[in-house]
């Protein structure tokens, strides 16, 4: 009889609280979402720390590999560098005759013995033999020099003869140089020829200058008249932009915390920040033209000769190409994925189907002033700017398609969509949400429900054992204390949500302003390309 009565009491109690428990299910979902959001935030922080540590190690490893490759280059090609310095010194000495011809001859023979595979060592022998009036030796050295690297040799002697006013001979050498060229498969030496053209080296011979002009016009015509090549080059610029590291880091933590579509916002931010990087590249190439005066003509030729002989041979170039990869790792702050994508695109530009257009873009994007003269890079940009502008417009259009039309907010169970300009209305709705759900948040939350059910159960069973009265008292005490705390903390909780809303909308405003500024930067770049290149 007592047991039946106890069961009846329990059923009654459970029925009374069933509706209250059902009410708490929404609160449980909200709590679960909060726990999941906190877990995700912790995971993201830990993952970012791990990625930063890995990137830091990659940067350190890249520095070590650069040093290692430098050591290999010095060990294997140290004599090449000595020959480069020597031949420029010999050429300049012809102007002042401080060193005896016999001394030059002995030095050139010594260097040839240590670097008999190198084309420039034969060029040094030829120059020395010519100065000492050994025509047969000079002819043999010239023949061997051309056999080992016909492109460099013909251009070298073109420039050398121009330097000493032997224009007729220079024209013959330049004609031989042109025979080595294929505008659909250009070599790096084309940069040196362009450098000579830009610096006015060919200007002392109007006939030769006209020939160079015709050659360059022919190159540009080839890429401008082929729609397939032009589209490929637009994509080359597009790939470069896509593979760029963001120009600045996304630091809007309130958006990350309270904006459901934060990933969309961050993705747009990362992309528009690339416009500052592109502007920095264009600014670096926006240099003054080379001053051309009669008294600095030889200095200008010497600068071009230095570029030519510093243009690494194939064996050295392979090592230098490896160094470019590690430099990209450093430039990308250890992000190996982005560095590899840029490196593969760089190799693609040098690969199958290589043409003058790809060479021009390669000079602009992947070379620096140490291996390609800055005026050549400016020339390259001026003749490919239409493709860069098209790529920038396409990139900008893609950003606009992904730009958030609304910002979905979720703060302490409240959800809404803002356009970033309605803070007052959003705050009013948020406060109304808390007013509407105050009963649930303060009184009918899960801890209170558990405490109340436990207290009632204990009271129902107190006739069985008086100890249940203690349990009932504890449950009621916990319930009262929890309600008191919730009431006291409720205004703080509301204010925290309001502050979170205010911070998020403020950061949305900052994000939108950042995007507007970035688009202004893009417009400035387009204007700069139109008027300065």
Short mmCIF file of C-alpha atoms in Angstrom, two decimals, residues 4-514:
data_model
loop_
_atom_site.label_atom_id
_atom_site.label_comp_id
_atom_site.label_asym_id
_atom_site.label_seq_id
_atom_site.Cartn_x
_atom_site.Cartn_y
_atom_site.Cartn_z
CA UNK A 4 1.74 2.14 -4.42
CA UNK A 5 1.14 5.49 -2.80
CA UNK A 6 4.82 6.44 -3.26
CA UNK A 7 4.66 5.53 -6.94
CA UNK A 8 1.50 7.59 -7.35
CA UNK A 9 3.19 10.57 -5.73
CA UNK A 10 6.22 10.22 -8.00
CA UNK A 11 4.02 10.10 -11.13
CA UNK A 12 2.21 13.22 -10.02
CA UNK A 13 5.48 15.04 -9.37
CA UNK A 14 6.96 14.02 -12.71
CA UNK A 15 3.80 15.15 -14.51
CA UNK A 16 3.92 18.53 -12.80
CA UNK A 17 7.48 19.16 -13.93
CA UNK A 18 7.29 17.61 -17.39
CA UNK A 19 6.31 20.85 -19.06
CA UNK A 20 9.10 22.67 -17.22
CA UNK A 21 11.64 20.08 -18.35
CA UNK A 22 10.42 20.35 -21.95
CA UNK A 23 10.93 24.09 -21.69
CA UNK A 24 14.56 23.46 -20.79
CA UNK A 25 15.33 21.52 -23.95
CA UNK A 26 15.84 24.71 -25.91
CA UNK A 27 18.11 25.93 -23.13
CA UNK A 28 20.05 22.66 -23.34
CA UNK A 29 20.52 23.17 -27.07
CA UNK A 30 21.79 26.70 -26.43
CA UNK A 31 24.19 25.46 -23.74
CA UNK A 32 25.42 22.71 -26.06
CA UNK A 33 26.04 25.27 -28.78
CA UNK A 34 28.02 27.42 -26.35
CA UNK A 35 30.12 24.44 -25.30
CA UNK A 36 30.71 23.53 -28.95
CA UNK A 37 31.65 27.14 -29.80
CA UNK A 38 34.08 27.26 -26.87
CA UNK A 39 35.56 23.91 -27.92
CA UNK A 40 35.94 25.11 -31.50
CA UNK A 41 37.62 28.30 -30.30
CA UNK A 42 40.08 26.36 -28.15
CA UNK A 43 40.81 23.96 -31.00
CA UNK A 44 41.34 26.86 -33.39
CA UNK A 45 43.73 28.57 -30.97
CA UNK A 46 45.71 25.37 -30.42
CA UNK A 47 45.77 24.68 -34.15
CA UNK A 48 46.96 28.22 -34.93
CA UNK A 49 49.72 27.85 -32.33
CA UNK A 50 50.79 24.57 -33.90
CA UNK A 51 50.73 26.04 -37.42
CA UNK A 52 52.74 29.08 -36.34
CA UNK A 53 55.31 26.80 -34.74
CA UNK A 54 55.54 24.67 -37.90
CA UNK A 55 55.85 27.81 -40.07
CA UNK A 56 58.60 29.18 -37.84
CA UNK A 57 60.51 25.91 -38.23
CA UNK A 58 60.04 26.04 -42.02
CA UNK A 59 61.45 29.58 -42.14
CA UNK A 60 64.46 28.51 -40.07
CA UNK A 61 65.00 25.50 -42.32
CA UNK A 62 64.73 27.70 -45.43
CA UNK A 63 67.43 30.03 -44.08
CA UNK A 64 69.67 27.03 -43.40
CA UNK A 65 69.12 25.68 -46.93
CA UNK A 66 69.94 29.07 -48.47
CA UNK A 67 73.23 29.11 -46.57
CA UNK A 68 73.95 25.52 -47.64
CA UNK A 69 73.32 26.27 -51.32
CA UNK A 70 75.45 29.41 -51.12
CA UNK A 71 78.30 27.29 -49.81
CA UNK A 72 77.86 24.80 -52.67
CA UNK A 73 77.90 27.63 -55.22
CA UNK A 74 81.06 29.09 -53.72
CA UNK A 75 82.77 25.69 -53.68
CA UNK A 76 81.80 24.71 -57.22
CA UNK A 77 81.72 28.06 -58.99
CA UNK A 78 83.96 30.34 -56.96
CA UNK A 79 86.36 30.68 -59.88
CA UNK A 80 83.50 31.80 -62.14
CA UNK A 81 82.88 34.77 -59.89
CA UNK A 82 86.57 35.66 -59.96
CA UNK A 83 86.55 35.62 -63.77
CA UNK A 84 83.49 37.89 -63.81
CA UNK A 85 85.18 40.45 -61.62
CA UNK A 86 88.42 40.20 -63.58
CA UNK A 87 86.96 40.75 -67.05
CA UNK A 88 85.07 43.87 -65.96
CA UNK A 89 88.31 45.13 -64.41
CA UNK A 90 90.20 44.40 -67.61
CA UNK A 91 87.62 46.20 -69.74
CA UNK A 92 87.73 49.28 -67.51
CA UNK A 93 91.54 49.21 -67.44
CA UNK A 94 91.58 49.70 -71.22
CA UNK A 95 90.41 53.26 -70.54
CA UNK A 96 93.31 54.15 -68.23
CA UNK A 97 96.02 51.52 -69.00
CA UNK A 98 97.22 51.03 -65.44
CA UNK A 99 97.87 47.31 -65.86
CA UNK A 100 100.40 45.95 -68.35
CA UNK A 101 99.07 43.75 -71.13
CA UNK A 102 101.47 41.01 -70.11
CA UNK A 103 100.00 40.99 -66.59
CA UNK A 104 96.48 40.73 -68.01
CA UNK A 105 97.57 37.88 -70.27
CA UNK A 106 99.09 35.93 -67.40
CA UNK A 107 96.01 36.43 -65.25
CA UNK A 108 93.64 35.34 -68.02
CA UNK A 109 95.69 32.19 -68.66
CA UNK A 110 95.71 31.37 -64.96
CA UNK A 111 91.94 31.75 -64.70
CA UNK A 112 91.37 29.71 -67.85
CA UNK A 113 93.32 26.81 -66.35
CA UNK A 114 90.96 26.69 -63.35
CA UNK A 115 87.72 27.23 -65.34
CA UNK A 116 88.22 25.83 -68.81
CA UNK A 117 84.53 24.82 -69.04
CA UNK A 118 83.28 28.39 -68.61
CA UNK A 119 82.45 30.45 -71.72
CA UNK A 120 83.60 33.67 -70.07
CA UNK A 121 87.12 32.34 -69.51
CA UNK A 122 87.44 31.98 -73.31
CA UNK A 123 86.01 35.49 -73.73
CA UNK A 124 88.75 36.76 -71.41
CA UNK A 125 91.39 34.92 -73.42
CA UNK A 126 89.98 36.40 -76.66
CA UNK A 127 90.01 39.95 -75.27
CA UNK A 128 93.55 39.51 -73.97
CA UNK A 129 94.77 38.07 -77.28
CA UNK A 130 93.11 40.92 -79.19
CA UNK A 131 94.86 43.53 -76.98
CA UNK A 132 98.22 41.77 -77.41
CA UNK A 133 97.71 41.41 -81.18
CA UNK A 134 97.45 37.63 -81.31
CA UNK A 135 94.68 37.31 -83.96
CA UNK A 136 94.94 33.53 -84.31
CA UNK A 137 94.63 32.97 -80.54
CA UNK A 138 91.76 35.47 -80.39
CA UNK A 139 89.92 33.70 -83.22
CA UNK A 140 90.30 30.29 -81.56
CA UNK A 141 89.14 31.64 -78.21
CA UNK A 142 86.14 33.33 -79.85
CA UNK A 143 85.19 30.12 -81.60
CA UNK A 144 85.34 28.11 -78.36
CA UNK A 145 83.54 30.84 -76.44
CA UNK A 146 80.64 30.79 -78.94
CA UNK A 147 80.54 27.01 -78.94
CA UNK A 148 80.10 26.89 -75.17
CA UNK A 149 77.41 29.61 -74.97
CA UNK A 150 76.51 31.22 -78.28
CA UNK A 151 73.80 33.48 -76.84
CA UNK A 152 75.92 35.07 -74.14
CA UNK A 153 79.01 35.25 -76.33
CA UNK A 154 77.34 37.08 -79.21
CA UNK A 155 75.65 39.57 -76.89
CA UNK A 156 78.84 40.07 -74.88
CA UNK A 157 80.91 41.00 -77.91
CA UNK A 158 78.11 43.18 -79.27
CA UNK A 159 78.21 45.24 -76.08
CA UNK A 160 81.99 45.19 -75.81
CA UNK A 161 82.44 46.56 -79.31
CA UNK A 162 79.79 49.21 -78.72
CA UNK A 163 81.66 50.29 -75.61
CA UNK A 164 84.79 51.03 -77.63
CA UNK A 165 82.97 52.64 -80.56
CA UNK A 166 83.41 49.73 -82.96
CA UNK A 167 79.81 50.01 -84.20
CA UNK A 168 80.22 48.15 -87.47
CA UNK A 169 81.63 45.10 -85.69
CA UNK A 170 78.93 45.42 -83.04
CA UNK A 171 76.23 45.24 -85.74
CA UNK A 172 77.69 42.01 -87.08
CA UNK A 173 77.77 40.50 -83.60
CA UNK A 174 74.20 41.61 -82.96
CA UNK A 175 73.07 39.97 -86.17
CA UNK A 176 74.61 36.73 -84.91
CA UNK A 177 72.83 37.25 -81.58
CA UNK A 178 69.45 37.64 -83.28
CA UNK A 179 69.97 34.30 -85.02
CA UNK A 180 70.05 32.63 -81.59
CA UNK A 181 66.67 34.05 -80.50
CA UNK A 182 63.21 32.50 -80.63
CA UNK A 183 60.49 34.82 -79.29
CA UNK A 184 58.36 31.80 -78.46
CA UNK A 185 61.14 30.33 -76.37
CA UNK A 186 63.12 33.18 -74.85
CA UNK A 187 66.17 32.91 -72.63
CA UNK A 188 67.06 35.07 -69.65
CA UNK A 189 69.67 36.88 -71.72
CA UNK A 190 66.80 38.73 -73.42
CA UNK A 191 66.58 40.76 -70.20
CA UNK A 192 70.15 41.93 -70.76
CA UNK A 193 69.39 42.94 -74.33
CA UNK A 194 66.38 44.92 -73.08
CA UNK A 195 68.51 46.50 -70.35
CA UNK A 196 70.99 47.61 -73.00
CA UNK A 197 68.14 48.99 -75.10
CA UNK A 198 66.54 50.86 -72.18
CA UNK A 199 69.86 52.32 -71.03
CA UNK A 200 70.57 53.69 -74.52
CA UNK A 201 73.51 51.42 -75.25
CA UNK A 202 72.49 51.00 -78.90
CA UNK A 203 71.86 54.74 -79.31
CA UNK A 204 75.33 55.53 -80.67
CA UNK A 205 74.45 53.61 -83.83
CA UNK A 206 71.08 54.65 -85.25
CA UNK A 207 70.98 51.73 -87.64
CA UNK A 208 71.56 49.24 -84.85
CA UNK A 209 69.04 50.99 -82.61
CA UNK A 210 66.41 50.73 -85.35
CA UNK A 211 67.15 47.02 -85.67
CA UNK A 212 66.70 46.54 -81.93
CA UNK A 213 63.45 48.52 -82.01
CA UNK A 214 62.12 46.30 -84.77
CA UNK A 215 63.08 43.18 -82.82
CA UNK A 216 61.30 44.31 -79.65
CA UNK A 217 58.22 45.41 -81.60
CA UNK A 218 58.13 41.97 -83.20
CA UNK A 219 58.24 40.30 -79.79
CA UNK A 220 55.38 42.38 -78.44
CA UNK A 221 53.32 41.87 -81.60
CA UNK A 222 53.58 38.12 -81.25
CA UNK A 223 51.92 38.10 -77.82
CA UNK A 224 49.40 40.85 -78.60
CA UNK A 225 48.11 39.14 -81.73
CA UNK A 226 47.60 35.71 -80.17
CA UNK A 227 44.40 35.61 -78.08
CA UNK A 228 45.27 32.24 -76.54
CA UNK A 229 48.66 33.54 -75.35
CA UNK A 230 47.04 36.72 -74.01
CA UNK A 231 44.46 34.73 -72.02
CA UNK A 232 47.19 32.47 -70.65
CA UNK A 233 49.13 35.50 -69.48
CA UNK A 234 46.06 36.98 -67.79
CA UNK A 235 45.74 33.67 -65.94
CA UNK A 236 49.43 33.83 -65.02
CA UNK A 237 48.84 37.17 -63.30
CA UNK A 238 45.65 35.75 -61.78
CA UNK A 239 47.49 32.75 -60.36
CA UNK A 240 50.07 35.06 -58.84
CA UNK A 241 47.38 37.12 -57.13
CA UNK A 242 45.55 34.04 -55.87
CA UNK A 243 48.74 32.57 -54.44
CA UNK A 244 49.74 35.78 -52.65
CA UNK A 245 49.89 35.83 -48.88
CA UNK A 246 47.36 38.26 -47.34
CA UNK A 247 48.72 41.76 -46.90
CA UNK A 248 47.56 41.87 -43.26
CA UNK A 249 46.18 39.52 -40.62
CA UNK A 250 42.48 39.29 -39.74
CA UNK A 251 42.29 40.41 -36.09
CA UNK A 252 38.56 40.99 -35.60
CA UNK A 253 38.00 38.59 -32.71
CA UNK A 254 34.41 39.67 -31.99
CA UNK A 255 33.45 38.80 -35.57
CA UNK A 256 35.11 35.42 -35.15
CA UNK A 257 33.29 34.85 -31.87
CA UNK A 258 29.79 36.13 -32.58
CA UNK A 259 29.42 36.12 -36.38
CA UNK A 260 28.20 32.81 -37.79
CA UNK A 261 29.57 33.58 -41.28
CA UNK A 262 32.93 34.76 -39.91
CA UNK A 263 34.81 32.48 -42.33
CA UNK A 264 33.18 34.28 -45.27
CA UNK A 265 34.11 37.66 -43.80
CA UNK A 266 37.70 36.58 -43.12
CA UNK A 267 38.09 35.14 -46.62
CA UNK A 268 37.06 38.43 -48.20
CA UNK A 269 39.36 40.35 -45.84
CA UNK A 270 42.35 38.18 -46.73
CA UNK A 271 41.75 38.67 -50.45
CA UNK A 272 41.22 42.45 -50.44
CA UNK A 273 44.35 42.85 -48.30
CA UNK A 274 46.37 41.54 -51.26
CA UNK A 275 45.85 44.81 -53.12
CA UNK A 276 48.35 46.51 -50.80
CA UNK A 277 50.96 43.87 -51.70
CA UNK A 278 50.33 44.40 -55.40
CA UNK A 279 50.63 48.17 -54.99
CA UNK A 280 53.96 47.71 -53.18
CA UNK A 281 55.21 45.65 -56.14
CA UNK A 282 54.10 48.29 -58.64
CA UNK A 283 55.60 51.08 -56.51
CA UNK A 284 58.95 49.27 -56.45
CA UNK A 285 59.01 49.24 -60.27
CA UNK A 286 57.87 52.85 -60.67
CA UNK A 287 61.41 54.18 -61.05
CA UNK A 288 62.91 57.08 -62.97
CA UNK A 289 64.31 56.44 -66.42
CA UNK A 290 68.07 55.93 -66.77
CA UNK A 291 69.86 59.23 -67.34
CA UNK A 292 71.64 59.05 -70.66
CA UNK A 293 74.59 61.41 -71.16
CA UNK A 294 77.67 61.06 -73.35
CA UNK A 295 79.96 61.13 -70.32
CA UNK A 296 78.21 58.15 -68.64
CA UNK A 297 77.89 55.98 -71.75
CA UNK A 298 80.69 53.57 -70.84
CA UNK A 299 79.37 53.26 -67.29
CA UNK A 300 75.98 52.32 -68.73
CA UNK A 301 77.54 49.68 -70.97
CA UNK A 302 79.58 48.33 -68.05
CA UNK A 303 76.37 47.96 -66.02
CA UNK A 304 74.80 45.91 -68.82
CA UNK A 305 77.95 43.79 -69.21
CA UNK A 306 77.91 43.12 -65.48
CA UNK A 307 74.29 41.98 -65.71
CA UNK A 308 75.15 39.68 -68.61
CA UNK A 309 78.10 37.95 -67.00
CA UNK A 310 76.25 37.75 -63.67
CA UNK A 311 73.45 35.90 -65.43
CA UNK A 312 74.18 32.43 -64.10
CA UNK A 313 75.00 29.51 -66.32
CA UNK A 314 72.82 26.42 -66.37
CA UNK A 315 74.59 24.53 -63.58
CA UNK A 316 74.55 27.57 -61.32
CA UNK A 317 71.02 28.47 -62.36
CA UNK A 318 69.69 25.13 -61.14
CA UNK A 319 71.02 25.89 -57.67
CA UNK A 320 69.75 29.46 -57.86
CA UNK A 321 66.32 28.12 -58.78
CA UNK A 322 66.36 25.99 -55.64
CA UNK A 323 67.22 29.11 -53.67
CA UNK A 324 64.20 30.87 -55.15
CA UNK A 325 61.97 28.23 -53.59
CA UNK A 326 63.44 28.74 -50.13
CA UNK A 327 63.20 32.51 -50.57
CA UNK A 328 59.51 32.05 -51.32
CA UNK A 329 59.11 30.01 -48.13
CA UNK A 330 60.62 32.91 -46.16
CA UNK A 331 58.56 35.48 -48.06
CA UNK A 332 55.40 33.52 -47.21
CA UNK A 333 56.35 33.34 -43.52
CA UNK A 334 56.80 29.58 -43.57
CA UNK A 335 53.56 28.74 -45.40
CA UNK A 336 54.94 25.90 -47.50
CA UNK A 337 51.65 25.37 -49.35
CA UNK A 338 51.55 28.93 -50.70
CA UNK A 339 55.29 28.95 -51.38
CA UNK A 340 55.02 25.72 -53.35
CA UNK A 341 52.08 27.05 -55.38
CA UNK A 342 54.06 30.18 -56.29
CA UNK A 343 57.16 28.13 -57.07
CA UNK A 344 55.24 25.78 -59.35
CA UNK A 345 53.72 28.75 -61.16
CA UNK A 346 57.19 30.25 -61.58
CA UNK A 347 58.44 26.97 -63.07
CA UNK A 348 55.39 26.79 -65.32
CA UNK A 349 56.27 30.18 -66.78
CA UNK A 350 59.69 28.76 -67.63
CA UNK A 351 58.32 25.48 -68.93
CA UNK A 352 56.72 24.14 -72.06
CA UNK A 353 55.33 26.77 -74.39
CA UNK A 354 57.60 29.43 -72.95
CA UNK A 355 57.39 32.75 -74.77
CA UNK A 356 58.38 36.39 -74.44
CA UNK A 357 55.09 37.17 -72.66
CA UNK A 358 55.76 34.66 -69.94
CA UNK A 359 59.32 35.89 -69.70
CA UNK A 360 58.11 39.44 -69.18
CA UNK A 361 55.72 38.34 -66.44
CA UNK A 362 58.42 36.23 -64.86
CA UNK A 363 60.70 39.26 -64.64
CA UNK A 364 57.92 41.31 -63.05
CA UNK A 365 56.69 38.79 -60.50
CA UNK A 366 59.44 36.38 -59.60
CA UNK A 367 62.74 38.18 -60.19
CA UNK A 368 64.36 40.83 -58.06
CA UNK A 369 66.72 43.69 -58.85
CA UNK A 370 69.75 41.46 -58.18
CA UNK A 371 69.10 39.14 -61.11
CA UNK A 372 67.10 41.41 -63.45
CA UNK A 373 67.60 45.14 -63.80
CA UNK A 374 64.71 47.15 -62.30
CA UNK A 375 64.28 49.14 -65.52
CA UNK A 376 63.85 45.90 -67.45
CA UNK A 377 61.23 44.81 -64.95
CA UNK A 378 59.47 48.15 -65.39
CA UNK A 379 59.60 47.69 -69.17
CA UNK A 380 58.12 44.21 -68.73
CA UNK A 381 55.29 45.53 -66.58
CA UNK A 382 54.56 48.36 -69.01
CA UNK A 383 54.09 45.82 -71.81
CA UNK A 384 51.99 43.38 -69.76
CA UNK A 385 49.96 45.86 -67.69
CA UNK A 386 46.77 45.22 -69.65
CA UNK A 387 46.88 41.57 -68.54
CA UNK A 388 47.55 42.56 -64.93
CA UNK A 389 44.63 45.01 -65.03
CA UNK A 390 42.33 42.32 -66.41
CA UNK A 391 43.48 39.89 -63.72
CA UNK A 392 42.90 42.51 -61.01
CA UNK A 393 39.39 43.22 -62.30
CA UNK A 394 38.54 39.52 -62.35
CA UNK A 395 39.91 39.06 -58.86
CA UNK A 396 37.92 42.08 -57.65
CA UNK A 397 34.72 40.78 -59.27
CA UNK A 398 35.17 37.42 -57.54
CA UNK A 399 35.53 39.22 -54.21
CA UNK A 400 32.33 41.18 -54.83
CA UNK A 401 30.44 37.95 -55.51
CA UNK A 402 31.53 36.60 -52.13
CA UNK A 403 31.10 39.84 -50.20
CA UNK A 404 28.70 39.36 -47.25
CA UNK A 405 25.21 40.74 -47.89
CA UNK A 406 24.45 40.27 -44.19
CA UNK A 407 26.25 39.32 -41.00
CA UNK A 408 24.58 36.50 -39.07
CA UNK A 409 24.95 37.03 -35.34
CA UNK A 410 24.66 34.54 -32.50
CA UNK A 411 25.17 35.88 -28.97
CA UNK A 412 24.17 33.92 -25.87
CA UNK A 413 21.32 32.12 -27.63
CA UNK A 414 20.06 35.21 -29.47
CA UNK A 415 20.30 35.13 -33.27
CA UNK A 416 19.86 37.87 -35.84
CA UNK A 417 21.17 39.25 -39.13
CA UNK A 418 22.70 42.73 -39.30
CA UNK A 419 23.83 44.91 -42.17
CA UNK A 420 26.27 46.73 -39.88
CA UNK A 421 24.25 49.96 -39.83
CA UNK A 422 21.44 49.01 -37.44
CA UNK A 423 23.10 48.77 -34.06
CA UNK A 424 20.26 50.50 -32.19
CA UNK A 425 17.63 48.17 -33.65
CA UNK A 426 19.79 45.11 -33.00
CA UNK A 427 20.45 46.14 -29.39
CA UNK A 428 16.72 46.69 -28.82
CA UNK A 429 15.96 43.23 -30.21
CA UNK A 430 18.71 41.70 -28.07
CA UNK A 431 17.38 43.28 -24.88
CA UNK A 432 13.85 42.17 -25.75
CA UNK A 433 15.17 38.65 -26.22
CA UNK A 434 16.64 38.68 -22.71
CA UNK A 435 13.45 40.16 -21.26
CA UNK A 436 11.38 37.45 -22.94
CA UNK A 437 13.67 34.64 -21.84
CA UNK A 438 14.47 35.92 -18.36
CA UNK A 439 12.16 33.37 -16.74
CA UNK A 440 13.90 30.52 -18.53
CA UNK A 441 17.41 31.88 -18.00
CA UNK A 442 17.00 32.66 -14.30
CA UNK A 443 14.44 30.18 -12.99
CA UNK A 444 13.73 27.41 -15.47
CA UNK A 445 17.27 26.51 -16.47
CA UNK A 446 18.60 22.98 -16.34
CA UNK A 447 20.45 23.17 -12.98
CA UNK A 448 17.32 24.56 -11.34
CA UNK A 449 15.12 21.93 -12.92
CA UNK A 450 17.40 19.14 -11.70
CA UNK A 451 17.51 20.64 -8.20
CA UNK A 452 13.72 21.07 -8.09
CA UNK A 453 13.02 17.54 -9.33
CA UNK A 454 15.51 16.15 -6.84
CA UNK A 455 13.97 18.13 -3.96
CA UNK A 456 10.44 16.99 -4.82
CA UNK A 457 11.56 13.39 -5.15
CA UNK A 458 13.27 13.57 -1.80
CA UNK A 459 10.17 15.08 -0.19
CA UNK A 460 8.02 12.36 -1.74
CA UNK A 461 10.30 9.70 -0.29
CA UNK A 462 10.81 11.34 3.09
CA UNK A 463 8.19 9.11 4.68
CA UNK A 464 10.40 6.16 3.80
CA UNK A 465 13.54 7.63 5.37
CA UNK A 466 14.01 10.94 7.12
CA UNK A 467 17.38 11.36 5.42
CA UNK A 468 15.47 12.28 2.27
CA UNK A 469 14.38 15.44 4.07
CA UNK A 470 18.03 16.47 4.21
CA UNK A 471 18.28 15.87 0.44
CA UNK A 472 15.15 17.93 -0.11
CA UNK A 473 16.58 20.76 1.98
CA UNK A 474 19.87 20.67 0.07
CA UNK A 475 18.04 20.68 -3.27
CA UNK A 476 15.87 23.62 -2.25
CA UNK A 477 18.93 25.42 -0.88
CA UNK A 478 20.84 24.92 -4.12
CA UNK A 479 17.78 26.05 -6.06
CA UNK A 480 17.44 29.21 -4.02
CA UNK A 481 21.15 30.00 -4.21
CA UNK A 482 21.24 29.39 -7.94
CA UNK A 483 18.23 31.61 -8.53
CA UNK A 484 19.80 34.33 -6.39
CA UNK A 485 23.06 34.14 -8.34
CA UNK A 486 21.26 34.13 -11.68
CA UNK A 487 19.20 37.16 -10.70
CA UNK A 488 22.32 38.99 -9.58
CA UNK A 489 24.28 38.05 -12.71
CA UNK A 490 21.44 38.60 -15.17
CA UNK A 491 22.12 42.34 -15.74
CA UNK A 492 25.82 41.53 -16.15
CA UNK A 493 24.95 38.80 -18.64
CA UNK A 494 22.72 41.18 -20.59
CA UNK A 495 25.41 43.87 -20.63
CA UNK A 496 28.06 41.38 -21.77
CA UNK A 497 25.82 40.40 -24.69
CA UNK A 498 25.17 44.06 -25.53
CA UNK A 499 28.91 44.78 -25.37
CA UNK A 500 29.59 41.80 -27.62
CA UNK A 501 27.01 43.08 -30.08
CA UNK A 502 28.51 46.57 -30.02
CA UNK A 503 32.05 45.26 -30.51
CA UNK A 504 30.96 43.00 -33.37
CA UNK A 505 29.10 45.74 -35.23
CA UNK A 506 32.05 48.11 -34.68
CA UNK A 507 34.38 45.53 -36.19
CA UNK A 508 31.98 44.98 -39.08
CA UNK A 509 32.28 48.71 -39.73
CA UNK A 510 36.07 48.46 -39.57
CA UNK A 511 35.97 45.50 -41.96
CA UNK A 512 33.82 47.37 -44.45
CA UNK A 513 36.06 50.44 -44.25
CA UNK A 514 39.12 48.23 -44.75
#
